[in-house]
PDB file of C-alpha atoms in Angstrom:
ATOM      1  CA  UNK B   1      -8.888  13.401 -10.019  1.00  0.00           C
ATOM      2  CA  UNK B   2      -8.338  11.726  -6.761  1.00  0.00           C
ATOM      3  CA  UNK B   3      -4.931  12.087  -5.477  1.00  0.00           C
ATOM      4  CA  UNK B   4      -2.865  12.085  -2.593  1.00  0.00           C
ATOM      5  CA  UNK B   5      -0.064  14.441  -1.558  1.00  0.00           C
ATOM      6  CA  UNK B   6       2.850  13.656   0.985  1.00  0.00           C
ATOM      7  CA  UNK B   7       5.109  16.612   1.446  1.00  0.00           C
ATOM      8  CA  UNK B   8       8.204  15.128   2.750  1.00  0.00           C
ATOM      9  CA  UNK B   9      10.245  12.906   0.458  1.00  0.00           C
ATOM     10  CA  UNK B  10      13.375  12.326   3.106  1.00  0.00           C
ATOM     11  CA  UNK B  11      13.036  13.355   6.534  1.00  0.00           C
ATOM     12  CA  UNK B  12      16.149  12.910   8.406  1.00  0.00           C
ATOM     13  CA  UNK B  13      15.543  13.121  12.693  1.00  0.00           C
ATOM     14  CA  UNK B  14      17.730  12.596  15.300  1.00  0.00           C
ATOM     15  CA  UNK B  15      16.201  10.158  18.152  1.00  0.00           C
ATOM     16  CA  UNK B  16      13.961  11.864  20.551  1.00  0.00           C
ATOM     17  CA  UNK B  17      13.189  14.611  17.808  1.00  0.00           C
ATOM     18  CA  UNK B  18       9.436  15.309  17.575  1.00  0.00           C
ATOM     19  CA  UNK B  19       8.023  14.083  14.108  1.00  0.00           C
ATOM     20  CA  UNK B  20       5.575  15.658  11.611  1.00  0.00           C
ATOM     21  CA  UNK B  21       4.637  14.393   8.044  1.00  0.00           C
ATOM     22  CA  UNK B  22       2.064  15.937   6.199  1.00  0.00           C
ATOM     23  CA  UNK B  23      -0.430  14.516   3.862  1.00  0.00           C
ATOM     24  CA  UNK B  24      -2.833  15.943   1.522  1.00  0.00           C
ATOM     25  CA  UNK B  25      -5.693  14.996  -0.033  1.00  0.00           C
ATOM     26  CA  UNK B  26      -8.199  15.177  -3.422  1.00  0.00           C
ATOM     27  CA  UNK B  27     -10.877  13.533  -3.409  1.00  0.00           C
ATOM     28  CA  UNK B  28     -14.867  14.099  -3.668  1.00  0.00           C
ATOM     29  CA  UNK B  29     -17.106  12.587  -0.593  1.00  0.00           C
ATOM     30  CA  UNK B  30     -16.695  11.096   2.601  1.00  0.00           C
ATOM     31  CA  UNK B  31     -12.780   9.423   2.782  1.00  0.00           C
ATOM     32  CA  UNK B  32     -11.776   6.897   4.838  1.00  0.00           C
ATOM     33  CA  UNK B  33      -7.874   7.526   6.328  1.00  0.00           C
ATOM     34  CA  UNK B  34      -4.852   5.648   6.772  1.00  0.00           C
ATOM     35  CA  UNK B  35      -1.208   6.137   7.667  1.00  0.00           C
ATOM     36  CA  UNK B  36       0.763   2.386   6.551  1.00  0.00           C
ATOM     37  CA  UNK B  37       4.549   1.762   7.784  1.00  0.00           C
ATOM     38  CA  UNK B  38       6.683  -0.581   5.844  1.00  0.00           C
ATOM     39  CA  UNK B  39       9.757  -1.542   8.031  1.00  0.00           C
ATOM     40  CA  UNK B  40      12.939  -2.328   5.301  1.00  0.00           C
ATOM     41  CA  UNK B  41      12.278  -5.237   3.667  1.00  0.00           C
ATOM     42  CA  UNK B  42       8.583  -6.063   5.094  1.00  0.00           C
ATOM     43  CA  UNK B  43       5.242  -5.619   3.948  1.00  0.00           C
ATOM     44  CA  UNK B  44       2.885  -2.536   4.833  1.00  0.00           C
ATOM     45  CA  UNK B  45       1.315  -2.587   7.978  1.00  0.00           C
ATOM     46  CA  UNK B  46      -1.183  -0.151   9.383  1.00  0.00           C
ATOM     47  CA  UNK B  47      -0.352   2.363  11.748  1.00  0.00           C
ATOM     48  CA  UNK B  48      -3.763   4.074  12.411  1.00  0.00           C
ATOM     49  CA  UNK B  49      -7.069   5.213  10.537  1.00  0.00           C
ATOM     50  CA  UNK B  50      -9.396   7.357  10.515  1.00  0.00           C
ATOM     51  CA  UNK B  51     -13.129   6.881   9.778  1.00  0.00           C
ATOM     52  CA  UNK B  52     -15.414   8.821  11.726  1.00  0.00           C
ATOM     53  CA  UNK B  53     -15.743  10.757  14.892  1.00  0.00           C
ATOM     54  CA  UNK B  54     -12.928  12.425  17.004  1.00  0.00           C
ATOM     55  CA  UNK B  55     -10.587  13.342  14.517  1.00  0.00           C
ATOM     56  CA  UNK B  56      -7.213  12.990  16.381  1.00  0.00           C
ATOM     57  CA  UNK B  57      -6.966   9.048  16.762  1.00  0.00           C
ATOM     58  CA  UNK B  58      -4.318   7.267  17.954  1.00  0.00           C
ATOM     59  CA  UNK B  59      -2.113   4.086  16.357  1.00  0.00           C
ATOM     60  CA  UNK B  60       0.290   1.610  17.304  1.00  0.00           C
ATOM     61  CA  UNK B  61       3.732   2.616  18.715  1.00  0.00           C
ATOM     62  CA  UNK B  62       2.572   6.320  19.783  1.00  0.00           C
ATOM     63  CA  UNK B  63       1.854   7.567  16.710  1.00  0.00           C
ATOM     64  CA  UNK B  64      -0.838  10.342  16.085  1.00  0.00           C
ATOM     65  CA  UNK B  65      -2.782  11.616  13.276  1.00  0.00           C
ATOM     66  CA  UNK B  66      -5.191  14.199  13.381  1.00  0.00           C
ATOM     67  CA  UNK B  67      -7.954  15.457  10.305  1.00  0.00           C
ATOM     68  CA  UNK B  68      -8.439  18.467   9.544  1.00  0.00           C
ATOM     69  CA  UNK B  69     -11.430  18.623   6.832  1.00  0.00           C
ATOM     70  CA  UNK B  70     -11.135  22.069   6.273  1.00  0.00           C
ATOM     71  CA  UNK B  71      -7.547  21.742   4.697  1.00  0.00           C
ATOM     72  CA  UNK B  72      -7.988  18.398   3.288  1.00  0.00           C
ATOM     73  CA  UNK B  73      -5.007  17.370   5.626  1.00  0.00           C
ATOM     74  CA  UNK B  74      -4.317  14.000   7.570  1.00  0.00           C
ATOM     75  CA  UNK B  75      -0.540  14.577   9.044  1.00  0.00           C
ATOM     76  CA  UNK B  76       0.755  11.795  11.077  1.00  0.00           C
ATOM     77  CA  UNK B  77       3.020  12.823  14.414  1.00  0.00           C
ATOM     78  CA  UNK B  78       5.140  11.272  16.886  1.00  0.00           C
ATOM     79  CA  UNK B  79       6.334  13.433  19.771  1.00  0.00           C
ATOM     80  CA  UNK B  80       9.505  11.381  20.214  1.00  0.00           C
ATOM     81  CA  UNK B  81      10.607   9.017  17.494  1.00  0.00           C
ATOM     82  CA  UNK B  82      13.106   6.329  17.817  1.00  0.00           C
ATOM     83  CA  UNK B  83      15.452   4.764  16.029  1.00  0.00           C
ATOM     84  CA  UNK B  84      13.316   1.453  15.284  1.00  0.00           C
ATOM     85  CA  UNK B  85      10.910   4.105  13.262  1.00  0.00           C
ATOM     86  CA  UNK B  86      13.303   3.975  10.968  1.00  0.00           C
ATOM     87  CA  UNK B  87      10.826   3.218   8.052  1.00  0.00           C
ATOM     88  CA  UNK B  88       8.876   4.531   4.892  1.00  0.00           C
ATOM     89  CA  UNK B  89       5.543   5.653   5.655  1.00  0.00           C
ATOM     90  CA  UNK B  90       2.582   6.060   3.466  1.00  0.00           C
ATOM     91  CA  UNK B  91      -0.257   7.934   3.688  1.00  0.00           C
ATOM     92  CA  UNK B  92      -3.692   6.435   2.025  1.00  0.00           C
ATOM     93  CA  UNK B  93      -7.309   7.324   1.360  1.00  0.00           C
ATOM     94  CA  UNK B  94     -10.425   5.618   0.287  1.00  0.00           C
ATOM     95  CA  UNK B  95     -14.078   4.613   0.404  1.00  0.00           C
ATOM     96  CA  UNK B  96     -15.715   2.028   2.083  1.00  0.00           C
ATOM     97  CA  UNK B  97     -15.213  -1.226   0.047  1.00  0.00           C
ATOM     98  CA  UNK B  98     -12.962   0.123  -2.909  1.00  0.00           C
ATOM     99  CA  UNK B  99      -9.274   0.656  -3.448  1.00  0.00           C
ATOM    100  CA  UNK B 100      -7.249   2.862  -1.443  1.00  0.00           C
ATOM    101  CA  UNK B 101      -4.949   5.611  -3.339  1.00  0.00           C
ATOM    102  CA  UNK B 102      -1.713   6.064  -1.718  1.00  0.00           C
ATOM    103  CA  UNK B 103       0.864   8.730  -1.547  1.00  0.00           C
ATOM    104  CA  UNK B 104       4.352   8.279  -2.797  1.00  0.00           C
ATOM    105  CA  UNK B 105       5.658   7.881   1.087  1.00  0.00           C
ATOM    106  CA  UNK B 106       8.329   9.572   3.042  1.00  0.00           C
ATOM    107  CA  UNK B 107      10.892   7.569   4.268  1.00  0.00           C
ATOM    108  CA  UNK B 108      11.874   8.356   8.067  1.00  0.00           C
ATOM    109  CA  UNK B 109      15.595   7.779   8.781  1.00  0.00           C
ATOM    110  CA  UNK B 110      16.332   8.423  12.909  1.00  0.00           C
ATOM    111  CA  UNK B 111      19.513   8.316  13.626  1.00  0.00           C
ATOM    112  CA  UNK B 112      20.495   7.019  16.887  1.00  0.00           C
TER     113      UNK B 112
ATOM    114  CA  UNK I   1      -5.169 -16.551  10.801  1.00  0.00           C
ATOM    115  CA  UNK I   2      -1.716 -16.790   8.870  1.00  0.00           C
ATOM    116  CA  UNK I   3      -2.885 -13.169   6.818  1.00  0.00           C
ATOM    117  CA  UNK I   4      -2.473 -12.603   3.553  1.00  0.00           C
ATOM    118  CA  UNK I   5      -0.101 -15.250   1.598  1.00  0.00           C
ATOM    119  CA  UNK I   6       1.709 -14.629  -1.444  1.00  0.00           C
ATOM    120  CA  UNK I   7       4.096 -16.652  -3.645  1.00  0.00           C
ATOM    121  CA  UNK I   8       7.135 -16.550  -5.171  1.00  0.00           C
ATOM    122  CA  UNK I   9       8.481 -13.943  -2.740  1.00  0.00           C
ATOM    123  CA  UNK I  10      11.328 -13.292  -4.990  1.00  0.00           C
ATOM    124  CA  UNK I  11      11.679 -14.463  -9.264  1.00  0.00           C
ATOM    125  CA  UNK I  12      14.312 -13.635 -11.126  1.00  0.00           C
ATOM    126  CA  UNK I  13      13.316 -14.121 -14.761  1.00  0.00           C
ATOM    127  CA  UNK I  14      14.536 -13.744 -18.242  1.00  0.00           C
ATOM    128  CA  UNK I  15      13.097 -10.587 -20.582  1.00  0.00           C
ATOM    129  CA  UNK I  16       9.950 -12.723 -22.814  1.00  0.00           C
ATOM    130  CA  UNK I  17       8.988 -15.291 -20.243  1.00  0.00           C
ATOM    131  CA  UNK I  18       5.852 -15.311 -18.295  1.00  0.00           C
ATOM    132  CA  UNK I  19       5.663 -14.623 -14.744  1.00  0.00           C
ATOM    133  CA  UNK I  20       2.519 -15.851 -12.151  1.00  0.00           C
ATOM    134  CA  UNK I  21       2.064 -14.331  -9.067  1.00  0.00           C
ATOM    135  CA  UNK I  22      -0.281 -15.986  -6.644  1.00  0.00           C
ATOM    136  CA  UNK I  23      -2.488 -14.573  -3.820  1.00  0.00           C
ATOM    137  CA  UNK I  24      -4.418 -16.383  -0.729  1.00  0.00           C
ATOM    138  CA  UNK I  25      -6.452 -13.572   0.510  1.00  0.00           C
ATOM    139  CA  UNK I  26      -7.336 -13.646   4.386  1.00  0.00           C
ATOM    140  CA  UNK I  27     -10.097 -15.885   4.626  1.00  0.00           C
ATOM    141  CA  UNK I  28     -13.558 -13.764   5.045  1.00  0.00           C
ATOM    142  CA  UNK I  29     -12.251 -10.834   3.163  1.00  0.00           C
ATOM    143  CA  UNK I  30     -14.684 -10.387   0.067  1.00  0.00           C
ATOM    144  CA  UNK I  31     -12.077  -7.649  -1.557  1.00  0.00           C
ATOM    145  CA  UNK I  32      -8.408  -8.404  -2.855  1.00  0.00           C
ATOM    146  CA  UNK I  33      -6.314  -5.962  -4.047  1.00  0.00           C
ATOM    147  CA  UNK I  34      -2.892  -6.001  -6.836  1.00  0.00           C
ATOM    148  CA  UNK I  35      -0.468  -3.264  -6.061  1.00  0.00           C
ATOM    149  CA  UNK I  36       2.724  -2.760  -7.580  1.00  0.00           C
ATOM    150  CA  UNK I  37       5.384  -0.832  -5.602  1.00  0.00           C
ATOM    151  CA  UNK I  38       8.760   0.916  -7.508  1.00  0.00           C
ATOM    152  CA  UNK I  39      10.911   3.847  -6.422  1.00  0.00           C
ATOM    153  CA  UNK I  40       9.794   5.680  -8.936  1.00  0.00           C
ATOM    154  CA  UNK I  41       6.125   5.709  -8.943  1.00  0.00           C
ATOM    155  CA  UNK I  42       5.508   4.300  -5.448  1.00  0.00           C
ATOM    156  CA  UNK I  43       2.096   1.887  -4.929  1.00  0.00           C
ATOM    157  CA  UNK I  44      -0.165   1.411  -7.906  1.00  0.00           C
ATOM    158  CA  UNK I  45      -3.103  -0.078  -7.547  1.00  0.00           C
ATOM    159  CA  UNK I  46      -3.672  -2.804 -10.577  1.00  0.00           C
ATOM    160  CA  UNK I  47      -6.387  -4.189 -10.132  1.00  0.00           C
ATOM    161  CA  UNK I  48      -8.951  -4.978  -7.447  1.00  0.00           C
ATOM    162  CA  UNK I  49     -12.015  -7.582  -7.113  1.00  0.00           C
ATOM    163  CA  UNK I  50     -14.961  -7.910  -4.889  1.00  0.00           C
ATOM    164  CA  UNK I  51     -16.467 -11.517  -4.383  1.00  0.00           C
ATOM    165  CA  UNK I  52     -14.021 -12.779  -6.549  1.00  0.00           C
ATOM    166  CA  UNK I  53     -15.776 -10.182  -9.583  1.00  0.00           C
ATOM    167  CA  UNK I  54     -13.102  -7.571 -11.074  1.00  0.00           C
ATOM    168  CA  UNK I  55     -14.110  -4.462 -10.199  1.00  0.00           C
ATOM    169  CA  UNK I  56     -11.502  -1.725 -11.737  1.00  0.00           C
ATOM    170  CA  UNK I  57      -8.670  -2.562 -13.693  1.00  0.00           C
ATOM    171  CA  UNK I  58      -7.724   0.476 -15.068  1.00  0.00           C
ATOM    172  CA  UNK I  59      -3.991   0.690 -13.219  1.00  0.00           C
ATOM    173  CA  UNK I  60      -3.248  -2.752 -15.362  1.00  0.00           C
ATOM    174  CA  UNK I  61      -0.486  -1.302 -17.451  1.00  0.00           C
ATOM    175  CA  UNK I  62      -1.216  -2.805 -20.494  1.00  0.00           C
ATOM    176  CA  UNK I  63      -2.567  -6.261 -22.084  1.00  0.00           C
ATOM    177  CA  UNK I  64       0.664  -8.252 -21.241  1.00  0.00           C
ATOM    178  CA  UNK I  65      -0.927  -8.056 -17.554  1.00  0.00           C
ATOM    179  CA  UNK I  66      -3.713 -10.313 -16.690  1.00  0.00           C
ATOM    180  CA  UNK I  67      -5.182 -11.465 -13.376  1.00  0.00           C
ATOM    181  CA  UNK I  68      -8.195 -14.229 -12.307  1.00  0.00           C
ATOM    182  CA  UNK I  69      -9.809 -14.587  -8.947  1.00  0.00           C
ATOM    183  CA  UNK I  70     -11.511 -18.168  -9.722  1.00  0.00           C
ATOM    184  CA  UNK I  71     -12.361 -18.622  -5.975  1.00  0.00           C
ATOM    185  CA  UNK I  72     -12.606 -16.866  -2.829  1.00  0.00           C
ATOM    186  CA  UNK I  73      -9.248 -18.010  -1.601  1.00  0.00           C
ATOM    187  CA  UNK I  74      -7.028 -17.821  -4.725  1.00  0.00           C
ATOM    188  CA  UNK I  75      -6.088 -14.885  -7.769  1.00  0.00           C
ATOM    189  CA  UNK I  76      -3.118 -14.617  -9.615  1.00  0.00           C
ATOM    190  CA  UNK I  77      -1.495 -12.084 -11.493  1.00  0.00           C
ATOM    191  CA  UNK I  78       0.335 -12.935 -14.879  1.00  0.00           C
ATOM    192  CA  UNK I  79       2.357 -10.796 -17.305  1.00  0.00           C
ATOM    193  CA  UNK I  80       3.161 -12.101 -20.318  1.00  0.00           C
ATOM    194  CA  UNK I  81       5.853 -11.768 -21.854  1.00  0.00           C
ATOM    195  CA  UNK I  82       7.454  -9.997 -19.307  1.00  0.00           C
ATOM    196  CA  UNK I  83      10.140  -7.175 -19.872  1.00  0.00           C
ATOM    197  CA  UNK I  84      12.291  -5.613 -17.849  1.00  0.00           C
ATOM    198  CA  UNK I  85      10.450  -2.871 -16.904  1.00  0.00           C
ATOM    199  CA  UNK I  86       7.840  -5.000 -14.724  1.00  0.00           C
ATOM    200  CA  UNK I  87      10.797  -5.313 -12.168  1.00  0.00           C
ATOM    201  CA  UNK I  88       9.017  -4.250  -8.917  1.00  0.00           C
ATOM    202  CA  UNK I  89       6.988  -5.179  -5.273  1.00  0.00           C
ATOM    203  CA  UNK I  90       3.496  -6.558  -6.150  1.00  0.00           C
ATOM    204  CA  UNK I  91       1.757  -6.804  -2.847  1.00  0.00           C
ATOM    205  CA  UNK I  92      -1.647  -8.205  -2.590  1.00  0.00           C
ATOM    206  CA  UNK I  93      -4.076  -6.920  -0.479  1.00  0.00           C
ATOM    207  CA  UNK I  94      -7.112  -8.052   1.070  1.00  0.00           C
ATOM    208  CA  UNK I  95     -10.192  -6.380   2.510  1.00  0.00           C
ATOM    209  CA  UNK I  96     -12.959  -7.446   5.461  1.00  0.00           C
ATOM    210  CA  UNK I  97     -15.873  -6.135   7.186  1.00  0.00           C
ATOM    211  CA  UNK I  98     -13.512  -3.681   9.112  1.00  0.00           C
ATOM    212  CA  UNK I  99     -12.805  -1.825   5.679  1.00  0.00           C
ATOM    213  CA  UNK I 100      -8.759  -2.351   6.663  1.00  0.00           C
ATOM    214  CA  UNK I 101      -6.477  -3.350   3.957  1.00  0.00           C
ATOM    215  CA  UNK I 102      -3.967  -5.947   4.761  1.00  0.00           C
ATOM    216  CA  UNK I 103      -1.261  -6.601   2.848  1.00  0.00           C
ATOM    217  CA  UNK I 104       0.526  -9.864   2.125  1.00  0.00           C
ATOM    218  CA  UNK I 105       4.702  -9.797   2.537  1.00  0.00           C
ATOM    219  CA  UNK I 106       5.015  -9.341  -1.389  1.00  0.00           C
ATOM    220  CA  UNK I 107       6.437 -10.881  -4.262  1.00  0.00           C
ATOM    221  CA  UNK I 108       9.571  -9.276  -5.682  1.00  0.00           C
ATOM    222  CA  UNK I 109       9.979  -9.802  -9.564  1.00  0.00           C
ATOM    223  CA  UNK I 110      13.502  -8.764 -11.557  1.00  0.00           C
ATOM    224  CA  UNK I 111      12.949  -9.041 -15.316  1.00  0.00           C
ATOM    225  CA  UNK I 112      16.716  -9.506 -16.763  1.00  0.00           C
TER     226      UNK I 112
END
């Protein structure tokens, strides 16, 4: 069944700290992938995706995520978070043209 | 473009009445997406349509759900009669040529 896996429930970071969430993924074919933030009380917004090519891309706000086919794996980093990253973030994968299937998300609390 | 519109943002209803949610996809996009969002099981994809056609509606929970797409520009969602347990985030989603999803702000139901 398709599926997808984020590690980290809670992570807790102090501003400046280097962040690291991992996501995992089932599913059969070639996958389309996303990283979404929601900000408290807003809608999801995408951070950065991955279709083809290089596969370290870059988002909004200097957030990372690189693929790693061989594991499956699609973590999303930030060398130096801040305290407006404050967030939940949820990682998402798909095909082109149908529904994506998200993780659970891992809300990110910095503290300042 | 003012993105994807949804309405109410926030109804507070009784346990037994019905409930319509309504969705103005971003204009172009031939996809729309129903999520649901709760703490408990995160975003669950509903239901989704292409060229206003339902495509999968397996996530629909059960047959007090029910959504239409009678036009490019307009679906709805309706559960009827609605119980308590339907309290949750249902975002709507839309999808164009550049295969990103883009969510609308959300519509925030509380079945008393």
């Amino acid at each position: 069944a398709q599926s997808v896996s984020q590690h980290n429930h809670h992570v807790i970071l102090s501003e400046a700290a280097s962040l690291e969430l991992g996501c995992n993924y089932s599913y059969g074919g070639t996958v389309n992938l996303f990283w979404y933030v929601q900000y408290p009380g807003q809608h999801l917004q995408l951070l950065l995706k991955y279709f083809s090519g290089d596969p370290l891309v870059k988002g909004i706000k200097g957030f990372e995520a690189e693929f790693i086919k061989s594991k499956f794996s699609f973590n999303l980093r930030k060398p130096s978070v801040q305290w407006s990253d404050t967030a939940e973030y949820f990682c998402a994968v798909g095909q082109a043209g149908t529904a994506l299937i998200f993780g659970k998300g891992t809300t990110l609390s910095v503290s300042s | 473009d003012a993105g994807v519109i949804q309405s109410p943002r926030h109804e507070v209803t009784e346990m037994g009445q019905e409930v319509t949610l309504r969705c103005k996809p971003i204009s172009g996009h031939n996809s729309l997406f129903w999520y649901r969002q709760t703490m408990m099981r995160g975003l669950e994809l509903l239901i989704y349509f292409n060229n206003n056609v339902p495509i999968d509606d397996s996530g629909m929970p059960e047959d007090r759900f029910s959504a239409k797409m009678p036009n490019a520009s307009f679906s709805t969602l309706k559960i009827q009669p609605s119980e308590p347990r339907d309290s949750a985030v249902y975002f709507c989603a839309s999808l164009g040529g550049a295969n990103v999803l883009t969510f609308g702000a959300g519509s925030r139901l509380t079945v008393l």
